Backbone as ProteinMPNN parsed JSONL, in Angstrom:
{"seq_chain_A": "XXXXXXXXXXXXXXXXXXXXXXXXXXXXXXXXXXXXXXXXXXXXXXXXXXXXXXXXXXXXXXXXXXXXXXXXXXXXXXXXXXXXXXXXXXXXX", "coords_chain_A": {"N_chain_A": [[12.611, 13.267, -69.781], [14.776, 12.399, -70.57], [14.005, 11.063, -73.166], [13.299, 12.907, -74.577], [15.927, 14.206, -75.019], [16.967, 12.323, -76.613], [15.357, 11.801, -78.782], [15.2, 14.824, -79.297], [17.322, 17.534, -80.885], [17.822, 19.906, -80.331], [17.211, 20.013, -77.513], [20.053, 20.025, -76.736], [21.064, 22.13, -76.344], [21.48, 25.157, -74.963], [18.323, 26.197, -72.61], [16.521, 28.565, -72.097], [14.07, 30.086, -69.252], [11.478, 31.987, -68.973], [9.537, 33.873, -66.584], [6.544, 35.501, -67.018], [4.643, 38.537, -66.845], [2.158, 38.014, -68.291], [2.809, 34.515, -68.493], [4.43, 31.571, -69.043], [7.812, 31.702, -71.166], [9.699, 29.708, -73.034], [12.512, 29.245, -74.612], [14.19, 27.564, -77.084], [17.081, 26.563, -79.12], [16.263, 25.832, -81.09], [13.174, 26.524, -81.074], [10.673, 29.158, -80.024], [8.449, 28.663, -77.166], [5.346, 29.832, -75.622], [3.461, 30.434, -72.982], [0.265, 30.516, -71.68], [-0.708, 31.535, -68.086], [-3.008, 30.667, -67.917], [-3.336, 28.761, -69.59], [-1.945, 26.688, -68.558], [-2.457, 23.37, -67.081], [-1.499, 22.535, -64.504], [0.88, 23.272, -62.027], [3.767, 21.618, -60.781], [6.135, 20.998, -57.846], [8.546, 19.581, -57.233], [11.4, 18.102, -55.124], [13.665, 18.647, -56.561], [12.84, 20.41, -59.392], [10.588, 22.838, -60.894], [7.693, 22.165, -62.33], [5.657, 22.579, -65.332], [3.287, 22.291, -66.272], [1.241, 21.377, -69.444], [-0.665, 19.832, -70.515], [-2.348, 16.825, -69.28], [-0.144, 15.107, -69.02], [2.12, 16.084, -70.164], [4.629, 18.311, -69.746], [7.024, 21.324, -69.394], [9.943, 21.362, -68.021], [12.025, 23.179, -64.987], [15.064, 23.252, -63.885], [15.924, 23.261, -60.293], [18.53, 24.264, -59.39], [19.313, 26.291, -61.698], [17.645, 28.242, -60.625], [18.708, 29.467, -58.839], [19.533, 30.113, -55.064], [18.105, 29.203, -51.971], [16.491, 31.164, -51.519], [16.117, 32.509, -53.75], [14.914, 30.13, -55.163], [12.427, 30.529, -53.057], [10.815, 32.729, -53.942], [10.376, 32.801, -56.893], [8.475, 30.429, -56.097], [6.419, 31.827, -55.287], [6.184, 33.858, -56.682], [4.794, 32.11, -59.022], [2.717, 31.003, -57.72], [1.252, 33.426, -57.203], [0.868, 34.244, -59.865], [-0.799, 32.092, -61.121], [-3.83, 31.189, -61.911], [-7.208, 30.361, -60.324], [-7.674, 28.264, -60.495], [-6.164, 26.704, -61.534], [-3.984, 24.688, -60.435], [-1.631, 24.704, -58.0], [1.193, 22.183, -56.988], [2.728, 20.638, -54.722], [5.741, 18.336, -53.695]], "CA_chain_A": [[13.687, 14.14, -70.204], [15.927, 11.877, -71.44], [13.983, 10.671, -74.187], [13.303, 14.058, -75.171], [17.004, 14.593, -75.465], [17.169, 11.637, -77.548], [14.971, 12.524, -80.183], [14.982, 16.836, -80.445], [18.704, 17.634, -80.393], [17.774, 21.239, -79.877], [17.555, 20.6, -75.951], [21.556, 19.957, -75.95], [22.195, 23.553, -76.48], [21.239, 26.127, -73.595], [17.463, 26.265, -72.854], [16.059, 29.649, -70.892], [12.975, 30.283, -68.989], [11.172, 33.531, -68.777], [8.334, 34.196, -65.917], [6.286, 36.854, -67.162], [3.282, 38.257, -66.295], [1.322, 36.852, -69.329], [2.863, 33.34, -68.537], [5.723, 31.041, -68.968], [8.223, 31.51, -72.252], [10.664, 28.953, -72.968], [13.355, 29.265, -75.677], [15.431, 26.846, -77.253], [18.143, 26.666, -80.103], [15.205, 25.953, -82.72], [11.574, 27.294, -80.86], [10.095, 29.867, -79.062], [7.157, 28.378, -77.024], [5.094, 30.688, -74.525], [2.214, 29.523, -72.348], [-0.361, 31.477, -70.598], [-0.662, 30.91, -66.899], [-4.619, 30.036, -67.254], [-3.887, 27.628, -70.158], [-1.402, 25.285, -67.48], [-3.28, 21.929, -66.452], [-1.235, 22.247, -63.191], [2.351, 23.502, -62.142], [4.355, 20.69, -59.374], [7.082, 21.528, -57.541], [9.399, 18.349, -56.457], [12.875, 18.686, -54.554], [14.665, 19.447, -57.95], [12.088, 20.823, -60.268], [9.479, 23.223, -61.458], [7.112, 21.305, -63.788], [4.727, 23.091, -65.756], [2.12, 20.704, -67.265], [0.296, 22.194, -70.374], [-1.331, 18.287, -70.526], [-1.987, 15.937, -67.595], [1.262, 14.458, -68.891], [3.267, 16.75, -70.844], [5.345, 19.303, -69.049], [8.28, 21.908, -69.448], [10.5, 21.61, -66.608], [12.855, 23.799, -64.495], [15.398, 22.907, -62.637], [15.844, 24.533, -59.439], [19.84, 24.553, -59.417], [19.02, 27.337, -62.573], [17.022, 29.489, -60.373], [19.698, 30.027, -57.567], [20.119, 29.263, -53.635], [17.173, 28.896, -51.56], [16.003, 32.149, -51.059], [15.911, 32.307, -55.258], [13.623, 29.528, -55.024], [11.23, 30.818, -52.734], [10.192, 34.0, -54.564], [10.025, 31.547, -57.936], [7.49, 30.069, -55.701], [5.458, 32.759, -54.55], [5.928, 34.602, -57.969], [4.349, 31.739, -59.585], [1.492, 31.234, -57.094], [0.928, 34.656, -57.383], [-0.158, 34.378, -60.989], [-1.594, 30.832, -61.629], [-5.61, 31.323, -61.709], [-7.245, 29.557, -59.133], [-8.461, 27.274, -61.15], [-4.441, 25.817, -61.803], [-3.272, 24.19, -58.945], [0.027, 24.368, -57.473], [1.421, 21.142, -56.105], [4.523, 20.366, -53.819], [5.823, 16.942, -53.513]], "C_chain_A": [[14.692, 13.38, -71.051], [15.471, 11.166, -72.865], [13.648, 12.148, -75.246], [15.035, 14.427, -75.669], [17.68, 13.797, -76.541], [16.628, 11.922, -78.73], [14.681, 14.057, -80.617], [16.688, 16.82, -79.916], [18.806, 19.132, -80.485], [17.693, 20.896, -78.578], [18.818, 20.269, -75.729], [21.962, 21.469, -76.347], [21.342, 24.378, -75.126], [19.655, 26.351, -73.99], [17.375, 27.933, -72.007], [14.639, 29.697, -71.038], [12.775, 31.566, -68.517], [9.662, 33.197, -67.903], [7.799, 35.663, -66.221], [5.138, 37.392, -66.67], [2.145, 37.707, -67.215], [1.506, 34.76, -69.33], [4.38, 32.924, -68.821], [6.61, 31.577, -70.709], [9.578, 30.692, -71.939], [11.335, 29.17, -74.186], [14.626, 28.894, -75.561], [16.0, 27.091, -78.221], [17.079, 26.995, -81.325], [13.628, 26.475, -82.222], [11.105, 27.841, -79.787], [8.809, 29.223, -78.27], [6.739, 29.691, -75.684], [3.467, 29.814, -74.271], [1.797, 30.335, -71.451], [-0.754, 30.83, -69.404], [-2.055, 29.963, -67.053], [-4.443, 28.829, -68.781], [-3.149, 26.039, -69.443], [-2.648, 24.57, -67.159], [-2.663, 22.214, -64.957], [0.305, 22.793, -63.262], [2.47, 22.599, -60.741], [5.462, 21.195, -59.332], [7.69, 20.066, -57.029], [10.624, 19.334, -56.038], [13.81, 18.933, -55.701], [14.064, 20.281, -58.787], [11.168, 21.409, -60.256], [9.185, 22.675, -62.527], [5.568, 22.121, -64.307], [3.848, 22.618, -66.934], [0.978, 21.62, -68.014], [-0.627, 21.279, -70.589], [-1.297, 17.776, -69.279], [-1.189, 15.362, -67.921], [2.304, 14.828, -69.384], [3.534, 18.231, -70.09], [6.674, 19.897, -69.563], [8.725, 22.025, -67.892], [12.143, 22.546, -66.448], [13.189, 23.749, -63.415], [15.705, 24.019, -61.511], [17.316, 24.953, -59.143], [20.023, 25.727, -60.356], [18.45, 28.188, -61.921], [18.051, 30.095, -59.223], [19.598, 29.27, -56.347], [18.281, 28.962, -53.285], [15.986, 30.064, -51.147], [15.382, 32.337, -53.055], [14.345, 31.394, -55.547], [12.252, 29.835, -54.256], [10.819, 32.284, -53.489], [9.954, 33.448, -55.68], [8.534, 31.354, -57.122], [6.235, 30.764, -55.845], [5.467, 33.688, -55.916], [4.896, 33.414, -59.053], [3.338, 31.192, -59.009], [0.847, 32.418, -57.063], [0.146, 35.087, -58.844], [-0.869, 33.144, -61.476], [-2.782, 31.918, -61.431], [-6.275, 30.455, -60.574], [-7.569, 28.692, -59.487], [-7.099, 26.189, -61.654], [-4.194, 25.375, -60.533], [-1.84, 24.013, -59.104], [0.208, 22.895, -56.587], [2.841, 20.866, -55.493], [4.225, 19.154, -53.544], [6.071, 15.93, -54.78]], "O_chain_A": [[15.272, 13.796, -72.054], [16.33, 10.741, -73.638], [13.802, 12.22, -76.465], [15.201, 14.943, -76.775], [18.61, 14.203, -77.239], [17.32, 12.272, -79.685], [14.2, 14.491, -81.664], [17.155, 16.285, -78.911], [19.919, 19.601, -80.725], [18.365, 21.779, -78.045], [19.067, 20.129, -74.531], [23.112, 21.819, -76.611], [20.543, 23.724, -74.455], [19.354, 26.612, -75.155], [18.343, 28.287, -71.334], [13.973, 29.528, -72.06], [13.573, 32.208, -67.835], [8.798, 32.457, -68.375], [8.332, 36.712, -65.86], [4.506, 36.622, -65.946], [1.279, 36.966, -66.75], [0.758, 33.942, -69.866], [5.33, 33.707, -68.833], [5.745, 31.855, -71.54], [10.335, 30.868, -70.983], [10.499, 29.33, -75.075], [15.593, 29.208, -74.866], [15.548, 28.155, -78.644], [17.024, 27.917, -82.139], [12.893, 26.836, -83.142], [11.054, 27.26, -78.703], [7.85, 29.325, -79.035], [7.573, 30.293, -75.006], [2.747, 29.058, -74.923], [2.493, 30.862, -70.583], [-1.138, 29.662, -69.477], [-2.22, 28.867, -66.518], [-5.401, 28.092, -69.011], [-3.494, 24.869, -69.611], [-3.73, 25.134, -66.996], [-3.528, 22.084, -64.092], [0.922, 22.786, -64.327], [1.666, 22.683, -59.812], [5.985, 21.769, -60.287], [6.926, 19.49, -56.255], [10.878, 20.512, -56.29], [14.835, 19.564, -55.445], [14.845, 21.183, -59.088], [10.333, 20.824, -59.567], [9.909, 22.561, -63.517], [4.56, 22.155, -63.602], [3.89, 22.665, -68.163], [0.121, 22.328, -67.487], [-1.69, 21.798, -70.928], [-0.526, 18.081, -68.369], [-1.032, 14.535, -67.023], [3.368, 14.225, -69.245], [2.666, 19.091, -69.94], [7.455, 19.133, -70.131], [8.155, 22.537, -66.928], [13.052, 22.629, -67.273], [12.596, 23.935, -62.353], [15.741, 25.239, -61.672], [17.411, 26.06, -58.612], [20.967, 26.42, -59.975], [18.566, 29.282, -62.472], [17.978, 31.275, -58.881], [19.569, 28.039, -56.357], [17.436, 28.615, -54.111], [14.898, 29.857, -50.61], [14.191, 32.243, -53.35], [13.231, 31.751, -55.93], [11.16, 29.484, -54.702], [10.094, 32.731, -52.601], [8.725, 33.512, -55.718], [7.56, 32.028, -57.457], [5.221, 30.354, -56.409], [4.408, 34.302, -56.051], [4.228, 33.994, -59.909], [2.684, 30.641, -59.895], [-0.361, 32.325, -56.845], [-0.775, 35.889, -58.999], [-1.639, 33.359, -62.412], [-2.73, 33.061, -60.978], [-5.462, 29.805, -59.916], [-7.93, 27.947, -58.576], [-7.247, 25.039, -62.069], [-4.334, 26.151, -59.587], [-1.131, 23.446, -59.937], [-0.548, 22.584, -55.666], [3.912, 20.981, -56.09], [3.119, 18.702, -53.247], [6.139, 14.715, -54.596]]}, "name": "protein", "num_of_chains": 1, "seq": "XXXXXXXXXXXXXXXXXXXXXXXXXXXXXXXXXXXXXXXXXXXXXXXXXXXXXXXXXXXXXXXXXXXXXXXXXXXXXXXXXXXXXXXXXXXXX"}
């Protein structure tokens, strides 16, 4: 993250994430990206973050202080286990 903020200076302005049912959309200052659930490599969940890995090493992440309290976060969860493929794996930890 932080070298990303070093070289695009579109992520210092307000990012938003959209769960849809076709897949993730992210939009920043300068580009729309959208990503279908079945083309994710994997989505992880750590104690701060949703990470949604389009590569085994490149990811858009979302923090979980953006989605709300704790109840916020679990439906996040379960909304986005709900559409992976089975073939995406969800990971916690």
């Amino acid at each position: 993250a932080w070298q990303v903020q070093r070289m695009d200076p579109a992520v210092r302005h307000p990012i938003s994430h959209a769960l849809e049912e076709s897949g993730l959309r992210v939009i920043t200052k300068a580009a729309e990206t959208r990503l279908s659930w079945s083309s994710l490599h994997k989505v992880r969940e750590t104690p701060g973050l949703f990470m949604f890995y389009y590569s085994k090493r490149i990811a858009y992440y979302l923090p979980k202080r953006a989605v709300g309290g704790d109840a916020a976060v679990a439906a996040l969860r379960t909304l986005i286990r709900g559409r992976l493929p089975q073939d995406v794996p969800f990971q916690e930890g």
